[in-house]
Short mmCIF file of C-alpha atoms in Angstrom, two decimals:
data_model
loop_
_atom_site.label_atom_id
_atom_site.label_comp_id
_atom_site.label_asym_id
_atom_site.label_seq_id
_atom_site.Cartn_x
_atom_site.Cartn_y
_atom_site.Cartn_z
CA MET A 1 112.06 141.39 119.82
CA SER A 2 111.44 141.42 123.57
CA SER A 3 109.98 137.92 123.52
CA GLU A 4 112.80 136.41 121.49
CA CYS A 5 116.51 135.83 121.67
CA LEU A 6 119.05 135.33 118.91
CA TYR A 7 121.10 132.23 118.24
CA PHE A 8 122.99 130.73 115.32
CA THR A 9 122.63 127.45 113.47
CA ALA A 10 124.64 125.88 110.68
CA MET A 11 122.65 124.45 107.79
CA GLY A 12 124.69 122.96 104.95
CA GLY A 13 127.72 124.86 106.08
CA VAL A 14 125.99 128.22 105.83
CA TRP A 15 125.46 130.15 109.05
CA SER A 16 122.08 131.82 109.45
CA LEU A 17 120.69 134.20 112.03
CA VAL A 18 117.38 132.93 113.38
CA PHE A 19 115.10 133.80 116.24
CA GLY A 20 114.85 131.47 119.19
CA PRO A 21 111.97 131.31 121.66
CA THR A 22 112.33 132.62 125.17
CA LEU A 23 110.77 131.14 128.28
CA PHE A 24 108.03 132.19 130.63
CA LYS A 25 109.23 132.58 134.21
CA HIS A 26 106.75 129.90 135.31
CA PRO A 27 105.14 127.09 133.28
CA TRP A 28 101.68 127.97 132.01
CA ARG A 29 100.63 124.39 132.78
CA GLU A 30 102.10 122.45 135.68
CA VAL A 31 102.68 118.77 134.94
CA SER A 32 105.65 117.65 137.06
CA VAL A 33 104.21 118.29 140.53
CA LYS A 34 101.31 115.86 140.02
CA TYR A 35 103.23 113.34 137.91
CA GLN A 36 103.09 110.48 140.42
CA ASP A 37 99.42 111.18 141.25
CA ASN A 38 98.54 111.21 137.54
CA LEU A 39 100.48 108.02 136.92
CA GLU A 40 98.77 106.23 139.80
CA PHE A 41 95.40 107.43 138.52
CA VAL A 42 95.83 105.96 135.02
CA LYS A 43 97.32 102.75 136.38
CA SER A 44 94.45 102.16 138.80
CA TYR A 45 91.65 103.32 136.48
CA LYS A 46 88.71 100.99 135.84
CA PRO A 47 85.52 101.98 133.97
CA GLN A 48 82.43 102.26 136.14
CA ASN A 49 80.22 101.37 133.17
CA ASN A 50 79.83 97.59 133.35
CA GLN A 51 79.29 97.37 129.57
CA VAL A 52 83.00 97.89 128.93
CA LYS A 53 86.26 96.45 130.20
CA HIS A 54 88.46 98.96 128.37
CA LEU A 55 88.17 102.65 127.58
CA ARG A 56 88.87 103.08 123.85
CA ILE A 57 91.00 106.05 122.70
CA LEU A 58 91.32 106.67 118.95
CA LEU A 59 94.37 108.58 117.67
CA HIS A 60 94.07 110.35 114.33
CA GLY A 61 95.92 113.05 112.42
CA PRO A 62 98.36 113.60 109.55
CA VAL A 63 100.83 110.94 108.50
CA GLY A 64 104.04 111.11 110.51
CA ALA A 65 102.49 112.99 113.42
CA GLY A 66 103.77 110.56 116.06
CA LYS A 67 100.67 108.50 116.81
CA SER A 68 102.51 105.19 117.01
CA SER A 69 105.36 106.82 118.93
CA PHE A 70 102.87 108.13 121.50
CA ILE A 71 101.56 104.60 122.05
CA ASN A 72 105.15 103.39 122.50
CA SER A 73 105.79 106.22 124.94
CA VAL A 74 102.77 105.32 127.07
CA ASP A 75 103.87 101.68 127.03
CA SER A 76 107.37 102.74 128.11
CA ILE A 77 106.07 104.74 131.06
CA LEU A 78 103.79 101.94 132.25
CA LYS A 79 106.68 99.45 132.01
CA ASP A 80 109.15 101.94 133.48
CA ARG A 81 111.58 101.25 130.65
CA PRO A 82 111.81 102.09 126.91
CA ALA A 83 109.44 99.97 124.81
CA GLY A 84 108.96 99.60 121.07
CA ARG A 85 105.89 97.48 120.46
CA VAL A 86 104.58 99.63 117.56
CA MET A 87 107.13 99.70 114.74
CA THR A 88 107.69 103.12 113.18
CA ASP A 89 109.74 104.28 110.22
CA ALA A 90 112.78 106.11 111.58
CA VAL A 91 113.11 108.09 108.34
CA SER A 92 109.56 109.27 107.70
CA GLY A 93 108.16 108.87 111.19
CA THR A 94 105.19 107.01 109.77
CA SER A 95 103.91 103.57 110.62
CA PHE A 96 106.26 100.84 109.40
CA THR A 97 103.85 99.01 107.05
CA LYS A 98 103.61 100.77 103.67
CA LYS A 99 102.49 100.44 100.08
CA VAL A 100 102.69 102.67 97.03
CA CYS A 101 99.89 104.92 95.72
CA THR A 102 98.86 104.86 92.09
CA THR A 103 100.69 108.20 91.83
CA GLY A 104 103.94 106.51 92.86
CA LYS A 105 103.91 108.13 96.31
CA THR A 106 104.67 105.89 99.28
CA LYS A 107 101.82 105.60 101.75
CA THR A 108 100.97 103.80 104.94
CA ALA A 109 98.83 100.66 104.68
CA LEU A 110 97.90 100.34 108.30
CA ARG A 111 95.62 97.78 109.85
CA TYR A 112 93.10 98.81 112.47
CA ARG A 113 94.68 97.54 115.65
CA THR A 114 93.81 97.77 119.31
CA PHE A 115 96.82 98.26 121.57
CA LYS A 116 96.41 96.97 125.10
CA PHE A 117 98.96 97.52 127.84
CA SER A 118 100.06 94.60 129.96
CA ARG A 119 100.12 94.98 133.72
CA GLY A 120 101.15 91.44 134.42
CA VAL A 121 101.04 87.95 133.02
CA GLU A 122 97.26 87.76 132.62
CA SER A 123 95.94 91.30 133.05
CA THR A 124 95.95 94.61 131.21
CA TYR A 125 95.32 98.23 132.06
CA SER A 126 91.73 99.39 131.53
CA PHE A 127 92.31 101.66 128.54
CA VAL A 128 93.33 100.88 124.97
CA PHE A 129 94.50 102.84 121.93
CA ASN A 130 93.57 102.50 118.29
CA ASP A 131 96.11 103.90 115.83
CA ILE A 132 94.39 104.68 112.55
CA MET A 133 96.00 105.33 109.18
CA GLY A 134 97.07 108.97 108.83
CA PHE A 135 95.52 111.74 106.76
CA GLU A 136 97.27 112.77 103.54
CA GLU A 137 96.50 115.13 100.70
CA GLY A 138 94.72 113.61 97.72
CA SER A 139 92.00 111.01 97.43
CA ASP A 140 94.17 107.92 96.88
CA CYS A 141 96.50 108.34 99.85
CA GLY A 142 95.80 108.29 103.56
CA VAL A 143 92.74 107.22 105.47
CA SER A 144 89.35 108.48 104.27
CA VAL A 145 87.29 110.66 106.57
CA GLU A 146 84.36 108.26 106.17
CA ASP A 147 86.46 105.36 107.47
CA VAL A 148 87.36 107.39 110.57
CA LYS A 149 83.66 108.11 111.11
CA LEU A 150 82.95 104.38 110.90
CA ALA A 151 85.66 103.71 113.47
CA LEU A 152 84.06 106.21 115.83
CA ARG A 153 80.83 104.20 115.70
CA GLY A 154 82.61 100.88 116.18
CA HIS A 155 82.01 99.59 112.65
CA VAL A 156 85.68 98.84 111.85
CA GLU A 157 86.75 95.36 112.87
CA GLU A 158 90.09 94.51 114.42
CA GLY A 159 92.72 93.84 111.75
CA TYR A 160 90.93 95.61 108.91
CA ARG A 161 93.45 97.03 106.43
CA PHE A 162 92.49 100.51 105.29
CA ASN A 163 92.30 101.13 101.55
CA PRO A 164 92.64 104.82 100.58
CA GLU A 165 91.18 104.08 97.15
CA ARG A 166 88.02 102.50 98.51
CA GLY A 167 86.37 103.16 101.85
CA LEU A 168 84.89 100.44 104.04
CA MET A 169 81.22 99.73 103.34
CA GLU A 170 78.50 97.71 104.99
CA GLY A 171 78.77 94.10 103.92
CA ASP A 172 82.53 94.27 103.37
CA ILE A 173 84.95 92.00 105.17
CA GLY A 174 86.10 94.08 108.11
CA TYR A 175 82.75 95.84 108.63
CA ASN A 176 81.23 95.32 112.08
CA SER A 177 77.46 95.47 111.63
CA HIS A 178 76.60 95.19 115.33
CA PRO A 179 79.14 97.14 117.40
CA THR A 180 78.98 96.94 121.18
CA VAL A 181 79.69 99.85 123.52
CA GLU A 182 83.19 98.40 123.94
CA ASP A 183 83.76 98.48 120.15
CA LYS A 184 82.94 102.18 119.88
CA VAL A 185 85.39 105.03 120.43
CA HIS A 186 85.09 106.79 123.78
CA VAL A 187 87.75 109.49 123.29
CA LEU A 188 89.07 111.04 120.07
CA VAL A 189 92.61 112.45 120.10
CA CYS A 190 94.09 114.49 117.26
CA VAL A 191 97.88 114.17 116.94
CA VAL A 192 99.88 116.85 115.11
CA PRO A 193 103.59 117.82 115.20
CA VAL A 194 103.77 121.18 116.94
CA GLY A 195 106.16 122.53 114.33
CA SER A 196 103.63 121.77 111.58
CA VAL A 197 100.65 123.64 113.04
CA SER A 198 101.21 126.65 110.78
CA LEU A 199 102.02 124.40 107.80
CA LEU A 200 98.91 122.22 107.74
CA SER A 201 97.21 122.37 104.36
CA ASP A 202 93.59 123.46 104.05
CA GLU A 203 92.72 119.94 102.91
CA ILE A 204 94.19 118.27 106.01
CA VAL A 205 92.55 120.83 108.32
CA MET A 206 89.21 120.27 106.59
CA LYS A 207 89.51 116.51 107.14
CA MET A 208 90.32 116.95 110.82
CA ARG A 209 87.43 119.37 111.27
CA GLU A 210 85.03 116.96 109.58
CA VAL A 211 86.07 114.17 111.95
CA ARG A 212 85.74 116.55 114.89
CA LEU A 213 82.20 117.44 113.81
CA ALA A 214 81.28 113.74 113.51
CA ALA A 215 82.64 113.07 117.01
CA SER A 216 80.75 116.06 118.40
CA GLU A 217 77.51 114.71 116.95
CA LEU A 218 78.17 111.49 118.88
CA ASP A 219 79.11 113.45 122.04
CA ILE A 220 82.57 111.86 121.95
CA PRO A 221 85.06 114.00 123.90
CA GLN A 222 88.05 115.30 121.95
CA LEU A 223 91.58 116.31 122.81
CA ALA A 224 94.79 117.01 120.92
CA ILE A 225 98.45 116.30 121.53
CA LEU A 226 101.08 118.39 119.77
CA THR A 227 104.19 116.25 119.39
CA LYS A 228 107.88 116.65 118.55
CA VAL A 229 108.35 119.66 120.82
CA ASP A 230 112.08 118.94 120.92
CA GLU A 231 112.35 119.39 117.15
CA ALA A 232 110.38 122.65 117.20
CA CYS A 233 111.98 124.30 120.22
CA PRO A 234 115.68 124.01 121.12
CA LYS A 235 115.04 125.04 124.72
CA ALA A 236 112.55 122.19 125.16
CA ALA A 237 115.00 119.78 123.52
CA GLY A 238 117.68 120.75 126.00
CA ASP A 239 115.44 120.60 129.05
CA SER A 240 112.05 118.84 129.06
CA SER A 241 110.92 120.99 131.99
CA ASN A 242 110.76 123.88 129.51
CA ILE A 243 107.98 122.31 127.44
CA TYR A 244 105.30 124.41 129.13
CA LYS A 245 107.57 127.43 129.56
CA SER A 246 108.40 127.98 125.89
CA THR A 247 106.71 131.06 124.44
CA TYR A 248 106.94 129.57 120.94
CA LEU A 249 105.21 126.33 121.93
CA LYS A 250 102.47 128.28 123.71
CA GLU A 251 101.93 130.29 120.52
CA GLN A 252 101.49 127.05 118.55
CA VAL A 253 98.95 125.78 121.09
CA ASP A 254 97.00 129.02 120.69
CA LYS A 255 97.14 128.73 116.89
CA PHE A 256 95.90 125.15 116.97
CA HIS A 257 93.11 126.19 119.34
CA MET A 258 91.94 128.72 116.74
CA LEU A 259 92.48 126.30 113.83
CA LEU A 260 90.43 123.38 115.13
CA GLY A 261 88.31 125.03 117.82
CA LEU A 262 89.43 122.79 120.67
CA PRO A 263 89.50 124.39 124.13
CA LEU A 264 92.99 125.24 125.36
CA ASN A 265 92.68 122.83 128.29
CA CYS A 266 92.21 120.01 125.77
CA ILE A 267 95.49 120.62 123.92
CA PHE A 268 98.69 119.07 125.28
CA LEU A 269 102.37 119.26 124.41
CA VAL A 270 104.45 116.07 124.44
CA GLN A 271 107.85 114.76 123.46
CA ASN A 272 107.59 111.08 122.60
CA TYR A 273 110.32 108.62 123.50
CA ASP A 274 112.42 107.92 120.44
CA GLU A 275 116.20 107.82 120.85
CA GLU A 276 116.20 107.67 124.65
CA THR A 277 117.47 104.55 126.42
CA GLU A 278 116.35 105.80 129.83
CA LEU A 279 113.08 107.42 130.89
CA ASN A 280 113.00 111.15 131.61
CA GLU A 281 110.61 112.34 134.31
CA GLY A 282 109.89 115.64 132.56
CA MET A 283 108.94 113.90 129.32
CA SER A 284 106.91 111.26 131.15
CA ALA A 285 105.08 113.87 133.23
CA ALA A 286 103.86 115.71 130.11
CA ILE A 287 102.68 112.46 128.50
CA VAL A 288 100.90 111.20 131.62
CA CYS A 289 99.21 114.57 132.15
CA ALA A 290 97.65 114.25 128.69
CA LEU A 291 96.80 110.58 129.26
CA ARG A 292 94.97 111.32 132.51
CA GLN A 293 92.80 113.91 130.78
CA MET A 294 91.96 111.39 128.04
CA VAL A 295 90.94 108.81 130.62
CA GLN A 296 88.89 111.28 132.67
CA PHE A 297 87.04 112.59 129.59
CA GLY A 298 86.38 109.05 128.40
CA GLU A 299 85.07 107.99 131.80
CA ASP A 300 82.67 110.94 131.80
CA PHE A 301 81.47 109.89 128.33
CA LEU A 302 80.86 106.29 129.39
CA ASN A 303 79.00 107.38 132.51
CA ASN A 304 76.72 109.61 130.47
CA LEU A 305 75.70 106.86 128.06
CA GLU A 306 72.12 105.70 128.23
CA THR A 307 71.86 102.13 129.43
#
């Protein structure tokens, strides 16, 4: 009880007593102090490896985790205004393009797209994101683990539409037989809602672990971002500077560390831009802190490649 406080909520007209997280006196990770330095770093970044023009970051995770919203959030920060280039479903939180499974369940039918960030009329920043179809339970919904493995190796062509009922194979339209270093993934980022860490099914965890193992075999660096902190923690929703002070959110980071085996310094908390019409420095600082680590890890990977 010493680490928690009590507060009341109304759900369906019925009042319930629930436990609310308290705050550490100081943040366990400082993100605001170096916000401008981190932002300048990612804006000025250019790969030293002359085989690539853009560092490629692949986002993966369960459906509705906030992958597309994270891309929009990065775009918003770089433009210094809210942006919405990647359409998302405001109800489900999933990518906007959908189709229906043979079971009657609605699922995402996402194309493999590379998202570049404009820095002017004819130039872009030197990192890109790929947003892949999300994991779901069952064999006929969600992206297959094998397709994610192919994406890691650069075998998935731009615009390929994932088919949960049949994975991409060599010789198919959309299969890149001769990937360049630029085509391959340089950083793998797992995206999971922080409030769902304890609710992830064994099947979803197994899929994420299998992808993590495949990336490790390729020496691809891996990070994770835990999203929707405002939905999971009222104190973070009320004040973005509390994201790294919340005892509850820190507990979820520790749980995810044990679940997937990622080091704690590779797991980041973020609140994506969604309903905001103005940027918030606390939210932006947490996002840019994670982005800088992605870029730094990816740069190390590119520099270690054999030429």
